[in-house]
JSON list of C-alpha atoms in Angstrom, two decimals:
[
{"chain": "A", "resi": 1, "resn": "MET", "atom": "CA", "xyz": [15.49, 7.45, 28.81]},
{"chain": "A", "resi": 2, "resn": "GLY", "atom": "CA", "xyz": [18.10, 9.46, 26.93]},
{"chain": "A", "resi": 3, "resn": "ARG", "atom": "CA", "xyz": [19.08, 6.50, 24.92]},
{"chain": "A", "resi": 4, "resn": "THR", "atom": "CA", "xyz": [15.45, 5.83, 23.96]},
{"chain": "A", "resi": 5, "resn": "PHE", "atom": "CA", "xyz": [15.08, 9.48, 22.63]},
{"chain": "A", "resi": 6, "resn": "ALA", "atom": "CA", "xyz": [18.22, 9.30, 20.65]},
{"chain": "A", "resi": 7, "resn": "THR", "atom": "CA", "xyz": [17.08, 5.88, 19.22]},
{"chain": "A", "resi": 8, "resn": "ILE", "atom": "CA", "xyz": [13.67, 7.64, 18.17]},
{"chain": "A", "resi": 9, "resn": "ARG", "atom": "CA", "xyz": [15.48, 10.54, 16.78]},
{"chain": "A", "resi": 10, "resn": "ALA", "atom": "CA", "xyz": [17.52, 8.42, 14.68]},
{"chain": "A", "resi": 11, "resn": "LEU", "atom": "CA", "xyz": [14.80, 6.35, 13.42]},
{"chain": "A", "resi": 12, "resn": "VAL", "atom": "CA", "xyz": [12.67, 9.47, 12.48]},
{"chain": "A", "resi": 13, "resn": "ALA", "atom": "CA", "xyz": [15.67, 11.04, 10.60]},
{"chain": "A", "resi": 14, "resn": "ARG", "atom": "CA", "xyz": [16.02, 7.59, 8.71]},
{"chain": "A", "resi": 15, "resn": "ASP", "atom": "CA", "xyz": [12.55, 7.40, 7.70]},
{"chain": "A", "resi": 16, "resn": "LEU", "atom": "CA", "xyz": [12.23, 11.04, 6.51]},
{"chain": "A", "resi": 17, "resn": "LEU", "atom": "CA", "xyz": [15.35, 10.43, 4.42]},
{"chain": "A", "resi": 18, "resn": "ASP", "atom": "CA", "xyz": [13.78, 7.36, 2.92]},
{"chain": "A", "resi": 19, "resn": "ALA", "atom": "CA", "xyz": [10.74, 9.29, 2.09]},
{"chain": "A", "resi": 20, "resn": "VAL", "atom": "CA", "xyz": [12.86, 11.39, -0.16]},
{"chain": "A", "resi": 21, "resn": "ARG", "atom": "CA", "xyz": [15.09, 8.50, -1.63]},
{"chain": "A", "resi": 22, "resn": "ASN", "atom": "CA", "xyz": [12.20, 5.94, -1.93]},
{"chain": "A", "resi": 23, "resn": "SER", "atom": "CA", "xyz": [10.28, 6.71, -5.28]},
{"chain": "A", "resi": 24, "resn": "THR", "atom": "CA", "xyz": [7.02, 5.36, -4.10]},
{"chain": "A", "resi": 25, "resn": "LEU", "atom": "CA", "xyz": [6.90, 7.53, -1.16]},
{"chain": "A", "resi": 26, "resn": "PHE", "atom": "CA", "xyz": [8.04, 10.55, -2.91]},
{"chain": "A", "resi": 27, "resn": "MET", "atom": "CA", "xyz": [5.66, 10.28, -5.57]},
{"chain": "A", "resi": 28, "resn": "SER", "atom": "CA", "xyz": [2.54, 9.30, -3.23]},
{"chain": "A", "resi": 29, "resn": "GLY", "atom": "CA", "xyz": [3.22, 12.61, -1.42]},
{"chain": "A", "resi": 30, "resn": "ALA", "atom": "CA", "xyz": [3.77, 14.65, -4.61]},
{"chain": "A", "resi": 31, "resn": "VAL", "atom": "CA", "xyz": [0.47, 13.30, -5.96]},
{"chain": "A", "resi": 32, "resn": "GLY", "atom": "CA", "xyz": [-1.36, 14.15, -2.86]},
{"chain": "A", "resi": 33, "resn": "VAL", "atom": "CA", "xyz": [0.04, 17.79, -2.83]},
{"chain": "A", "resi": 34, "resn": "ALA", "atom": "CA", "xyz": [-0.92, 18.03, -6.46]},
{"chain": "A", "resi": 35, "resn": "LEU", "atom": "CA", "xyz": [-4.21, 16.40, -6.17]},
{"chain": "A", "resi": 36, "resn": "ALA", "atom": "CA", "xyz": [-5.22, 18.96, -3.27]},
{"chain": "A", "resi": 37, "resn": "VAL", "atom": "CA", "xyz": [-4.14, 21.97, -5.60]},
{"chain": "A", "resi": 38, "resn": "PHE", "atom": "CA", "xyz": [-5.92, 20.51, -8.66]},
{"chain": "A", "resi": 39, "resn": "ILE", "atom": "CA", "xyz": [-9.28, 19.96, -7.18]},
{"chain": "A", "resi": 40, "resn": "VAL", "atom": "CA", "xyz": [-9.25, 23.48, -5.78]},
{"chain": "A", "resi": 41, "resn": "ARG", "atom": "CA", "xyz": [-8.20, 25.13, -9.04]},
{"chain": "A", "resi": 42, "resn": "ILE", "atom": "CA", "xyz": [-10.69, 23.14, -11.27]},
{"chain": "A", "resi": 43, "resn": "VAL", "atom": "CA", "xyz": [-13.61, 24.64, -9.07]},
{"chain": "A", "resi": 44, "resn": "GLU", "atom": "CA", "xyz": [-12.36, 28.23, -7.80]},
{"chain": "A", "resi": 45, "resn": "HIS", "atom": "CA", "xyz": [-14.33, 29.99, -10.51]},
{"chain": "A", "resi": 46, "resn": "ALA", "atom": "CA", "xyz": [-17.48, 27.75, -9.95]},
{"chain": "A", "resi": 47, "resn": "PRO", "atom": "CA", "xyz": [-20.68, 29.54, -9.36]},
{"chain": "A", "resi": 48, "resn": "ARG", "atom": "CA", "xyz": [-21.84, 27.00, -6.74]},
{"chain": "A", "resi": 49, "resn": "PHE", "atom": "CA", "xyz": [-19.83, 28.18, -3.94]},
{"chain": "A", "resi": 50, "resn": "ALA", "atom": "CA", "xyz": [-21.52, 30.77, -1.44]},
{"chain": "A", "resi": 51, "resn": "ALA", "atom": "CA", "xyz": [-19.50, 33.39, 0.03]},
{"chain": "A", "resi": 52, "resn": "GLY", "atom": "CA", "xyz": [-16.66, 31.99, 2.30]},
{"chain": "A", "resi": 53, "resn": "GLU", "atom": "CA", "xyz": [-16.91, 28.29, 1.05]},
{"chain": "A", "resi": 54, "resn": "LEU", "atom": "CA", "xyz": [-14.26, 28.56, -1.50]},
{"chain": "A", "resi": 55, "resn": "PRO", "atom": "CA", "xyz": [-11.61, 29.30, 1.11]},
{"chain": "A", "resi": 56, "resn": "ALA", "atom": "CA", "xyz": [-13.22, 26.58, 3.50]},
{"chain": "A", "resi": 57, "resn": "TYR", "atom": "CA", "xyz": [-12.98, 24.02, 0.44]},
{"chain": "A", "resi": 58, "resn": "ALA", "atom": "CA", "xyz": [-9.25, 25.01, -0.29]},
{"chain": "A", "resi": 59, "resn": "CYS", "atom": "CA", "xyz": [-8.52, 24.50, 3.65]},
{"chain": "A", "resi": 60, "resn": "THR", "atom": "CA", "xyz": [-10.25, 21.35, 3.46]},
{"chain": "A", "resi": 61, "resn": "ALA", "atom": "CA", "xyz": [-8.41, 19.96, 0.49]},
{"chain": "A", "resi": 62, "resn": "ALA", "atom": "CA", "xyz": [-5.01, 20.94, 2.07]},
{"chain": "A", "resi": 63, "resn": "LEU", "atom": "CA", "xyz": [-6.02, 19.43, 5.41]},
{"chain": "A", "resi": 64, "resn": "CYS", "atom": "CA", "xyz": [-7.39, 16.02, 4.22]},
{"chain": "A", "resi": 65, "resn": "ILE", "atom": "CA", "xyz": [-5.53, 14.94, 1.22]},
{"chain": "A", "resi": 66, "resn": "PRO", "atom": "CA", "xyz": [-1.81, 15.14, 2.20]},
{"chain": "A", "resi": 67, "resn": "PRO", "atom": "CA", "xyz": [-1.88, 13.06, 5.39]},
{"chain": "A", "resi": 68, "resn": "ALA", "atom": "CA", "xyz": [-3.72, 10.48, 3.33]},
{"chain": "A", "resi": 69, "resn": "PHE", "atom": "CA", "xyz": [-1.08, 10.48, 0.63]},
{"chain": "A", "resi": 70, "resn": "THR", "atom": "CA", "xyz": [1.89, 11.04, 2.69]},
{"chain": "A", "resi": 71, "resn": "GLY", "atom": "CA", "xyz": [1.61, 10.28, 6.47]},
{"chain": "A", "resi": 72, "resn": "CYS", "atom": "CA", "xyz": [-0.60, 7.32, 6.15]},
{"chain": "A", "resi": 73, "resn": "VAL", "atom": "CA", "xyz": [1.35, 6.05, 3.13]},
{"chain": "A", "resi": 74, "resn": "MET", "atom": "CA", "xyz": [4.38, 6.33, 4.90]},
{"chain": "A", "resi": 75, "resn": "LEU", "atom": "CA", "xyz": [2.95, 4.57, 8.05]},
{"chain": "A", "resi": 76, "resn": "LEU", "atom": "CA", "xyz": [1.59, 1.66, 6.04]},
{"chain": "A", "resi": 77, "resn": "TYR", "atom": "CA", "xyz": [3.89, 1.06, 3.19]},
{"chain": "A", "resi": 78, "resn": "VAL", "atom": "CA", "xyz": [7.09, 1.50, 5.11]},
{"chain": "A", "resi": 79, "resn": "MET", "atom": "CA", "xyz": [6.14, -0.62, 8.06]},
{"chain": "A", "resi": 80, "resn": "ALA", "atom": "CA", "xyz": [4.75, -3.33, 5.90]},
{"chain": "A", "resi": 81, "resn": "GLU", "atom": "CA", "xyz": [7.90, -3.32, 3.65]},
{"chain": "A", "resi": 82, "resn": "GLU", "atom": "CA", "xyz": [10.14, -3.47, 6.76]},
{"chain": "A", "resi": 83, "resn": "ARG", "atom": "CA", "xyz": [8.05, -6.21, 8.32]},
{"chain": "A", "resi": 84, "resn": "GLU", "atom": "CA", "xyz": [8.40, -8.25, 5.23]},
{"chain": "A", "resi": 85, "resn": "ARG", "atom": "CA", "xyz": [12.13, -7.97, 4.91]},
{"chain": "A", "resi": 86, "resn": "GLY", "atom": "CA", "xyz": [12.86, -8.58, 8.52]},
{"chain": "A", "resi": 87, "resn": "VAL", "atom": "CA", "xyz": [13.99, -5.01, 9.37]},
{"chain": "A", "resi": 88, "resn": "CYS", "atom": "CA", "xyz": [11.54, -4.89, 12.48]},
{"chain": "A", "resi": 89, "resn": "LEU", "atom": "CA", "xyz": [13.19, -8.19, 13.87]},
{"chain": "A", "resi": 90, "resn": "THR", "atom": "CA", "xyz": [16.63, -6.72, 13.19]},
{"chain": "A", "resi": 91, "resn": "LEU", "atom": "CA", "xyz": [15.81, -3.47, 15.06]},
{"chain": "A", "resi": 92, "resn": "ALA", "atom": "CA", "xyz": [14.61, -5.45, 17.87]},
{"chain": "A", "resi": 93, "resn": "GLU", "atom": "CA", "xyz": [17.60, -7.52, 17.99]},
{"chain": "A", "resi": 94, "resn": "ALA", "atom": "CA", "xyz": [19.61, -4.39, 18.12]},
{"chain": "A", "resi": 95, "resn": "GLY", "atom": "CA", "xyz": [17.60, -3.08, 21.11]},
{"chain": "A", "resi": 96, "resn": "VAL", "atom": "CA", "xyz": [14.83, -0.99, 19.75]},
{"chain": "A", "resi": 97, "resn": "THR", "atom": "CA", "xyz": [11.83, -1.63, 21.70]},
{"chain": "A", "resi": 98, "resn": "PRO", "atom": "CA", "xyz": [8.41, -1.80, 19.89]},
{"chain": "A", "resi": 99, "resn": "ARG", "atom": "CA", "xyz": [7.22, 1.44, 21.52]},
{"chain": "A", "resi": 100, "resn": "ALA", "atom": "CA", "xyz": [10.24, 3.46, 20.41]},
{"chain": "A", "resi": 101, "resn": "PHE", "atom": "CA", "xyz": [9.72, 1.81, 16.76]},
{"chain": "A", "resi": 102, "resn": "ALA", "atom": "CA", "xyz": [6.02, 2.92, 16.93]},
{"chain": "A", "resi": 103, "resn": "VAL", "atom": "CA", "xyz": [6.60, 6.33, 18.33]},
{"chain": "A", "resi": 104, "resn": "SER", "atom": "CA", "xyz": [9.42, 7.00, 15.68]},
{"chain": "A", "resi": 105, "resn": "LYS", "atom": "CA", "xyz": [6.90, 6.07, 12.78]},
{"chain": "A", "resi": 106, "resn": "TRP", "atom": "CA", "xyz": [4.07, 8.26, 14.05]},
{"chain": "A", "resi": 107, "resn": "LEU", "atom": "CA", "xyz": [6.50, 11.18, 14.46]},
{"chain": "A", "resi": 108, "resn": "ALA", "atom": "CA", "xyz": [7.69, 10.56, 11.15]},
{"chain": "A", "resi": 109, "resn": "GLY", "atom": "CA", "xyz": [4.28, 10.23, 9.47]},
{"chain": "A", "resi": 110, "resn": "THR", "atom": "CA", "xyz": [3.26, 13.42, 11.28]},
{"chain": "A", "resi": 111, "resn": "LEU", "atom": "CA", "xyz": [6.33, 15.48, 10.26]},
{"chain": "A", "resi": 112, "resn": "ALA", "atom": "CA", "xyz": [5.82, 14.27, 6.51]},
{"chain": "A", "resi": 113, "resn": "ALA", "atom": "CA", "xyz": [2.21, 14.99, 6.50]},
{"chain": "A", "resi": 114, "resn": "LEU", "atom": "CA", "xyz": [2.76, 18.51, 7.94]},
{"chain": "A", "resi": 115, "resn": "PHE", "atom": "CA", "xyz": [5.47, 19.27, 5.30]},
{"chain": "A", "resi": 116, "resn": "ALA", "atom": "CA", "xyz": [3.06, 18.06, 2.56]},
{"chain": "A", "resi": 117, "resn": "GLN", "atom": "CA", "xyz": [0.34, 20.27, 3.91]},
{"chain": "A", "resi": 118, "resn": "VAL", "atom": "CA", "xyz": [2.58, 23.41, 4.10]},
{"chain": "A", "resi": 119, "resn": "VAL", "atom": "CA", "xyz": [3.58, 22.81, 0.46]},
{"chain": "A", "resi": 120, "resn": "ALA", "atom": "CA", "xyz": [-0.04, 22.52, -0.57]},
{"chain": "A", "resi": 121, "resn": "CYS", "atom": "CA", "xyz": [-0.94, 25.58, 1.35]},
{"chain": "A", "resi": 122, "resn": "LEU", "atom": "CA", "xyz": [1.94, 27.78, -0.38]},
{"chain": "A", "resi": 123, "resn": "LEU", "atom": "CA", "xyz": [1.01, 26.50, -3.62]},
{"chain": "A", "resi": 124, "resn": "LEU", "atom": "CA", "xyz": [-2.68, 27.46, -3.00]},
{"chain": "A", "resi": 125, "resn": "GLY", "atom": "CA", "xyz": [-1.49, 30.87, -2.30]},
{"chain": "A", "resi": 126, "resn": "PHE", "atom": "CA", "xyz": [-2.14, 30.80, 1.44]},
{"chain": "A", "resi": 127, "resn": "SER", "atom": "CA", "xyz": [-0.20, 33.43, 3.37]},
{"chain": "A", "resi": 128, "resn": "PRO", "atom": "CA", "xyz": [2.57, 32.31, 5.87]},
{"chain": "A", "resi": 129, "resn": "VAL", "atom": "CA", "xyz": [0.18, 33.19, 8.71]},
{"chain": "A", "resi": 130, "resn": "GLN", "atom": "CA", "xyz": [-2.78, 31.17, 7.19]},
{"chain": "A", "resi": 131, "resn": "THR", "atom": "CA", "xyz": [-0.34, 28.24, 6.46]},
{"chain": "A", "resi": 132, "resn": "LEU", "atom": "CA", "xyz": [1.14, 28.40, 10.00]},
{"chain": "A", "resi": 133, "resn": "GLY", "atom": "CA", "xyz": [-2.38, 28.37, 11.59]},
{"chain": "A", "resi": 134, "resn": "LEU", "atom": "CA", "xyz": [-3.72, 25.56, 9.41]},
{"chain": "A", "resi": 135, "resn": "GLY", "atom": "CA", "xyz": [-0.65, 23.41, 10.22]},
{"chain": "A", "resi": 136, "resn": "ALA", "atom": "CA", "xyz": [-0.90, 23.98, 13.88]},
{"chain": "A", "resi": 137, "resn": "PHE", "atom": "CA", "xyz": [-4.68, 23.03, 13.57]},
{"chain": "A", "resi": 138, "resn": "ALA", "atom": "CA", "xyz": [-3.98, 19.86, 11.44]},
{"chain": "A", "resi": 139, "resn": "LEU", "atom": "CA", "xyz": [-1.27, 18.81, 13.91]},
{"chain": "A", "resi": 140, "resn": "VAL", "atom": "CA", "xyz": [-4.27, 18.00, 16.24]},
{"chain": "A", "resi": 141, "resn": "VAL", "atom": "CA", "xyz": [-7.15, 17.08, 13.87]},
{"chain": "A", "resi": 142, "resn": "MET", "atom": "CA", "xyz": [-5.23, 14.82, 11.81]},
{"chain": "A", "resi": 143, "resn": "GLN", "atom": "CA", "xyz": [-4.03, 12.62, 14.60]},
{"chain": "A", "resi": 144, "resn": "PRO", "atom": "CA", "xyz": [-7.16, 10.29, 14.34]},
{"chain": "A", "resi": 145, "resn": "LEU", "atom": "CA", "xyz": [-6.13, 9.33, 10.89]},
{"chain": "A", "resi": 146, "resn": "LEU", "atom": "CA", "xyz": [-2.52, 9.01, 11.54]},
{"chain": "A", "resi": 147, "resn": "LEU", "atom": "CA", "xyz": [-2.86, 6.94, 14.44]},
{"chain": "A", "resi": 148, "resn": "ALA", "atom": "CA", "xyz": [-5.30, 4.59, 12.56]},
{"chain": "A", "resi": 149, "resn": "GLY", "atom": "CA", "xyz": [-2.66, 4.46, 9.84]},
{"chain": "A", "resi": 150, "resn": "LEU", "atom": "CA", "xyz": [-0.12, 3.45, 12.73]},
{"chain": "A", "resi": 151, "resn": "ALA", "atom": "CA", "xyz": [-2.46, 0.76, 13.86]},
{"chain": "A", "resi": 152, "resn": "CYS", "atom": "CA", "xyz": [-2.73, -0.60, 10.52]},
{"chain": "A", "resi": 153, "resn": "GLY", "atom": "CA", "xyz": [0.91, -0.46, 9.78]},
{"chain": "A", "resi": 154, "resn": "LEU", "atom": "CA", "xyz": [1.70, -2.43, 13.24]},
{"chain": "A", "resi": 155, "resn": "MET", "atom": "CA", "xyz": [-1.01, -5.01, 11.91]},
{"chain": "A", "resi": 156, "resn": "ALA", "atom": "CA", "xyz": [0.35, -5.36, 8.40]},
{"chain": "A", "resi": 157, "resn": "THR", "atom": "CA", "xyz": [2.80, -8.22, 7.90]},
{"chain": "A", "resi": 158, "resn": "GLU", "atom": "CA", "xyz": [3.32, -7.91, 4.13]},
{"chain": "A", "resi": 159, "resn": "GLN", "atom": "CA", "xyz": [2.86, -4.99, 1.42]},
{"chain": "A", "resi": 160, "resn": "MET", "atom": "CA", "xyz": [-0.33, -6.49, -0.03]},
{"chain": "A", "resi": 161, "resn": "SER", "atom": "CA", "xyz": [-2.17, -6.19, 3.27]},
{"chain": "A", "resi": 162, "resn": "SER", "atom": "CA", "xyz": [-0.95, -2.72, 3.46]},
{"chain": "A", "resi": 163, "resn": "SER", "atom": "CA", "xyz": [-2.48, -1.85, 0.19]},
{"chain": "A", "resi": 164, "resn": "VAL", "atom": "CA", "xyz": [-5.94, -3.22, 1.32]},
{"chain": "A", "resi": 165, "resn": "LEU", "atom": "CA", "xyz": [-5.69, -1.23, 4.49]},
{"chain": "A", "resi": 166, "resn": "ALA", "atom": "CA", "xyz": [-4.60, 1.84, 2.75]},
{"chain": "A", "resi": 167, "resn": "ALA", "atom": "CA", "xyz": [-7.98, 1.90, 0.58]},
{"chain": "A", "resi": 168, "resn": "PRO", "atom": "CA", "xyz": [-10.45, 2.66, 3.42]},
{"chain": "A", "resi": 169, "resn": "LEU", "atom": "CA", "xyz": [-8.05, 5.07, 5.30]},
{"chain": "A", "resi": 170, "resn": "THR", "atom": "CA", "xyz": [-7.86, 7.23, 1.99]},
{"chain": "A", "resi": 171, "resn": "LEU", "atom": "CA", "xyz": [-11.47, 7.10, 1.49]},
{"chain": "A", "resi": 172, "resn": "VAL", "atom": "CA", "xyz": [-12.16, 8.24, 4.93]},
{"chain": "A", "resi": 173, "resn": "ALA", "atom": "CA", "xyz": [-9.65, 11.07, 4.66]},
{"chain": "A", "resi": 174, "resn": "VAL", "atom": "CA", "xyz": [-10.88, 12.40, 1.45]},
{"chain": "A", "resi": 175, "resn": "ALA", "atom": "CA", "xyz": [-14.86, 11.87, 1.89]},
{"chain": "A", "resi": 176, "resn": "PRO", "atom": "CA", "xyz": [-15.24, 15.16, 3.86]},
{"chain": "A", "resi": 177, "resn": "ILE", "atom": "CA", "xyz": [-14.31, 17.04, 0.60]},
{"chain": "A", "resi": 178, "resn": "LEU", "atom": "CA", "xyz": [-17.45, 15.86, -0.87]},
{"chain": "A", "resi": 179, "resn": "SER", "atom": "CA", "xyz": [-19.57, 17.62, 1.71]},
{"chain": "A", "resi": 180, "resn": "PHE", "atom": "CA", "xyz": [-19.35, 20.69, -0.11]},
{"chain": "A", "resi": 181, "resn": "MET", "atom": "CA", "xyz": [-21.02, 19.12, -3.17]},
{"chain": "A", "resi": 182, "resn": "SER", "atom": "CA", "xyz": [-24.05, 17.92, -1.26]},
{"chain": "A", "resi": 183, "resn": "VAL", "atom": "CA", "xyz": [-25.95, 18.28, 1.93]},
{"chain": "A", "resi": 184, "resn": "SER", "atom": "CA", "xyz": [-26.95, 14.64, 2.09]},
{"chain": "A", "resi": 185, "resn": "VAL", "atom": "CA", "xyz": [-23.06, 13.57, 1.78]},
{"chain": "A", "resi": 186, "resn": "ARG", "atom": "CA", "xyz": [-22.43, 16.49, 4.44]},
{"chain": "A", "resi": 187, "resn": "ALA", "atom": "CA", "xyz": [-24.86, 14.82, 6.91]},
{"chain": "A", "resi": 188, "resn": "VAL", "atom": "CA", "xyz": [-22.50, 11.57, 6.97]},
{"chain": "A", "resi": 189, "resn": "THR", "atom": "CA", "xyz": [-19.15, 12.94, 6.56]},
{"chain": "A", "resi": 190, "resn": "TRP", "atom": "CA", "xyz": [-19.00, 15.14, 9.55]},
{"chain": "A", "resi": 191, "resn": "LEU", "atom": "CA", "xyz": [-19.07, 12.07, 11.69]},
{"chain": "A", "resi": 192, "resn": "LEU", "atom": "CA", "xyz": [-15.82, 10.63, 10.04]},
{"chain": "A", "resi": 193, "resn": "PRO", "atom": "CA", "xyz": [-12.58, 11.26, 11.77]},
{"chain": "A", "resi": 194, "resn": "LEU", "atom": "CA", "xyz": [-11.91, 14.33, 9.80]},
{"chain": "A", "resi": 195, "resn": "GLY", "atom": "CA", "xyz": [-15.45, 15.55, 9.74]},
{"chain": "A", "resi": 196, "resn": "PRO", "atom": "CA", "xyz": [-15.50, 17.76, 12.68]},
{"chain": "A", "resi": 197, "resn": "ALA", "atom": "CA", "xyz": [-12.11, 19.42, 11.50]},
{"chain": "A", "resi": 198, "resn": "VAL", "atom": "CA", "xyz": [-13.69, 20.26, 8.16]},
{"chain": "A", "resi": 199, "resn": "GLU", "atom": "CA", "xyz": [-16.76, 21.67, 9.95]},
{"chain": "A", "resi": 200, "resn": "LEU", "atom": "CA", "xyz": [-14.51, 23.76, 12.19]},
{"chain": "A", "resi": 201, "resn": "VAL", "atom": "CA", "xyz": [-12.74, 25.13, 9.08]},
{"chain": "A", "resi": 202, "resn": "ARG", "atom": "CA", "xyz": [-16.35, 26.19, 7.81]},
{"chain": "A", "resi": 203, "resn": "THR", "atom": "CA", "xyz": [-16.93, 27.83, 11.04]},
{"chain": "A", "resi": 204, "resn": "ALA", "atom": "CA", "xyz": [-13.71, 29.76, 10.93]},
{"chain": "A", "resi": 205, "resn": "GLN", "atom": "CA", "xyz": [-14.76, 30.91, 7.53]},
{"chain": "A", "resi": 206, "resn": "GLY", "atom": "CA", "xyz": [-18.03, 32.53, 8.83]},
{"chain": "A", "resi": 207, "resn": "LEU", "atom": "CA", "xyz": [-20.18, 29.48, 7.70]},
{"chain": "A", "resi": 208, "resn": "ALA", "atom": "CA", "xyz": [-22.69, 27.58, 9.79]},
{"chain": "A", "resi": 209, "resn": "PRO", "atom": "CA", "xyz": [-21.44, 24.32, 11.09]},
{"chain": "A", "resi": 210, "resn": "ILE", "atom": "CA", "xyz": [-23.97, 21.34, 10.73]},
{"chain": "A", "resi": 211, "resn": "VAL", "atom": "CA", "xyz": [-24.07, 20.81, 14.51]},
{"chain": "A", "resi": 212, "resn": "PRO", "atom": "CA", "xyz": [-23.12, 22.82, 17.53]},
{"chain": "A", "resi": 213, "resn": "VAL", "atom": "CA", "xyz": [-19.20, 23.41, 17.88]},
{"chain": "A", "resi": 214, "resn": "PRO", "atom": "CA", "xyz": [-19.14, 21.64, 21.38]},
{"chain": "A", "resi": 215, "resn": "VAL", "atom": "CA", "xyz": [-20.71, 18.51, 19.59]},
{"chain": "A", "resi": 216, "resn": "LEU", "atom": "CA", "xyz": [-17.96, 18.74, 16.88]},
{"chain": "A", "resi": 217, "resn": "PHE", "atom": "CA", "xyz": [-15.24, 18.76, 19.51]},
{"chain": "A", "resi": 218, "resn": "ALA", "atom": "CA", "xyz": [-16.91, 15.67, 21.41]},
{"chain": "A", "resi": 219, "resn": "VAL", "atom": "CA", "xyz": [-16.85, 13.92, 17.93]},
{"chain": "A", "resi": 220, "resn": "LEU", "atom": "CA", "xyz": [-13.06, 14.62, 17.50]},
{"chain": "A", "resi": 221, "resn": "LEU", "atom": "CA", "xyz": [-12.36, 13.76, 21.05]},
{"chain": "A", "resi": 222, "resn": "PHE", "atom": "CA", "xyz": [-14.10, 10.42, 20.55]},
{"chain": "A", "resi": 223, "resn": "TRP", "atom": "CA", "xyz": [-12.05, 9.82, 17.30]},
{"chain": "A", "resi": 224, "resn": "LEU", "atom": "CA", "xyz": [-8.64, 10.76, 19.10]},
{"chain": "A", "resi": 225, "resn": "ILE", "atom": "CA", "xyz": [-9.23, 8.32, 21.90]},
{"chain": "A", "resi": 226, "resn": "ALA", "atom": "CA", "xyz": [-10.70, 5.67, 19.61]},
{"chain": "A", "resi": 227, "resn": "SER", "atom": "CA", "xyz": [-7.70, 5.69, 17.34]},
{"chain": "A", "resi": 228, "resn": "GLY", "atom": "CA", "xyz": [-5.27, 6.21, 20.26]},
{"chain": "A", "resi": 229, "resn": "ALA", "atom": "CA", "xyz": [-6.80, 3.06, 21.80]},
{"chain": "A", "resi": 230, "resn": "LEU", "atom": "CA", "xyz": [-6.77, 1.15, 18.50]},
{"chain": "A", "resi": 231, "resn": "ALA", "atom": "CA", "xyz": [-2.92, 2.09, 18.11]},
{"chain": "A", "resi": 232, "resn": "VAL", "atom": "CA", "xyz": [-2.03, 0.85, 21.63]},
{"chain": "A", "resi": 233, "resn": "TRP", "atom": "CA", "xyz": [-3.91, -2.39, 21.02]},
{"chain": "A", "resi": 234, "resn": "ALA", "atom": "CA", "xyz": [-1.88, -2.87, 17.80]},
{"chain": "A", "resi": 235, "resn": "LEU", "atom": "CA", "xyz": [1.37, -2.12, 19.27]},
{"chain": "A", "resi": 236, "resn": "ARG", "atom": "CA", "xyz": [0.83, -4.79, 22.13]},
{"chain": "A", "resi": 237, "resn": "ARG", "atom": "CA", "xyz": [-0.11, -7.24, 19.33]},
{"chain": "A", "resi": 238, "resn": "TYR", "atom": "CA", "xyz": [2.72, -6.14, 17.37]},
{"chain": "A", "resi": 239, "resn": "ALA", "atom": "CA", "xyz": [4.94, -6.84, 20.52]},
{"chain": "A", "resi": 240, "resn": "ARG", "atom": "CA", "xyz": [3.66, -10.13, 21.13]},
{"chain": "A", "resi": 241, "resn": "GLN", "atom": "CA", "xyz": [4.32, -11.23, 17.53]},
{"chain": "A", "resi": 242, "resn": "LEU", "atom": "CA", "xyz": [7.69, -9.76, 17.59]},
{"chain": "A", "resi": 243, "resn": "ALA", "atom": "CA", "xyz": [8.70, -11.67, 20.74]},
{"chain": "A", "resi": 244, "resn": "ALA", "atom": "CA", "xyz": [7.28, -14.93, 19.38]},
{"chain": "A", "resi": 245, "resn": "GLU", "atom": "CA", "xyz": [9.52, -14.52, 16.04]},
{"chain": "A", "resi": 246, "resn": "ARG", "atom": "CA", "xyz": [12.47, -13.79, 18.16]},
{"chain": "A", "resi": 247, "resn": "ASP", "atom": "CA", "xyz": [11.72, -16.82, 20.31]},
{"chain": "A", "resi": 248, "resn": "ARG", "atom": "CA", "xyz": [11.24, -18.97, 17.42]},
{"chain": "A", "resi": 249, "resn": "LEU", "atom": "CA", "xyz": [14.55, -18.08, 15.87]},
{"chain": "A", "resi": 250, "resn": "ALA", "atom": "CA", "xyz": [16.37, -18.13, 19.38]}
]
């Protein structure tokens, strides 16, 4: 058990260091933070927002965009690249189990997304208490998106397929932001993985949620279970494929 934890810790440290050194990952994270700040700044003086809506909109931007542009991109892009280059097979030969590999990617993606969210919050002028609160909230509610990203990363075998999978994940992540622009859009987006979280943000700002809060928690729980089940299935599929590759090369 101690060796497994040490392996996971080493892999997470390597992935986070690569996120800084890899220009694609670094720029993707920077773009996510910049976009979150930009879409708030351009509408902060708009008269269309009711009392309490602008703070909720700012929280939503910081909550939804960084995980898509940082966490999911790290999970998808890095995993697909490593699969294509044979790194996954090399790690398996070195004794890294598929489970340890997947857990390390999930942890690295979560930490990177949280860091990007904190930066976005600070640039938006959030207080340290608000930033800490949103980070703690995001740690839970962004997991459906990150677990789906992990599942897609485990299924991707080369970088082109990761690009195809990244598009719907990004769309699902940022769509709840549009709920502030249209009631009809909001009627759909609250059902998406990050939709309940956005409605809970509205509630925290004194705005009425679209459905009762217990329903929001039920939908959030559904997405947590569904994304977790998808990640487990993808991990088992990945383990079988990796074992087949090792047998073929033996």
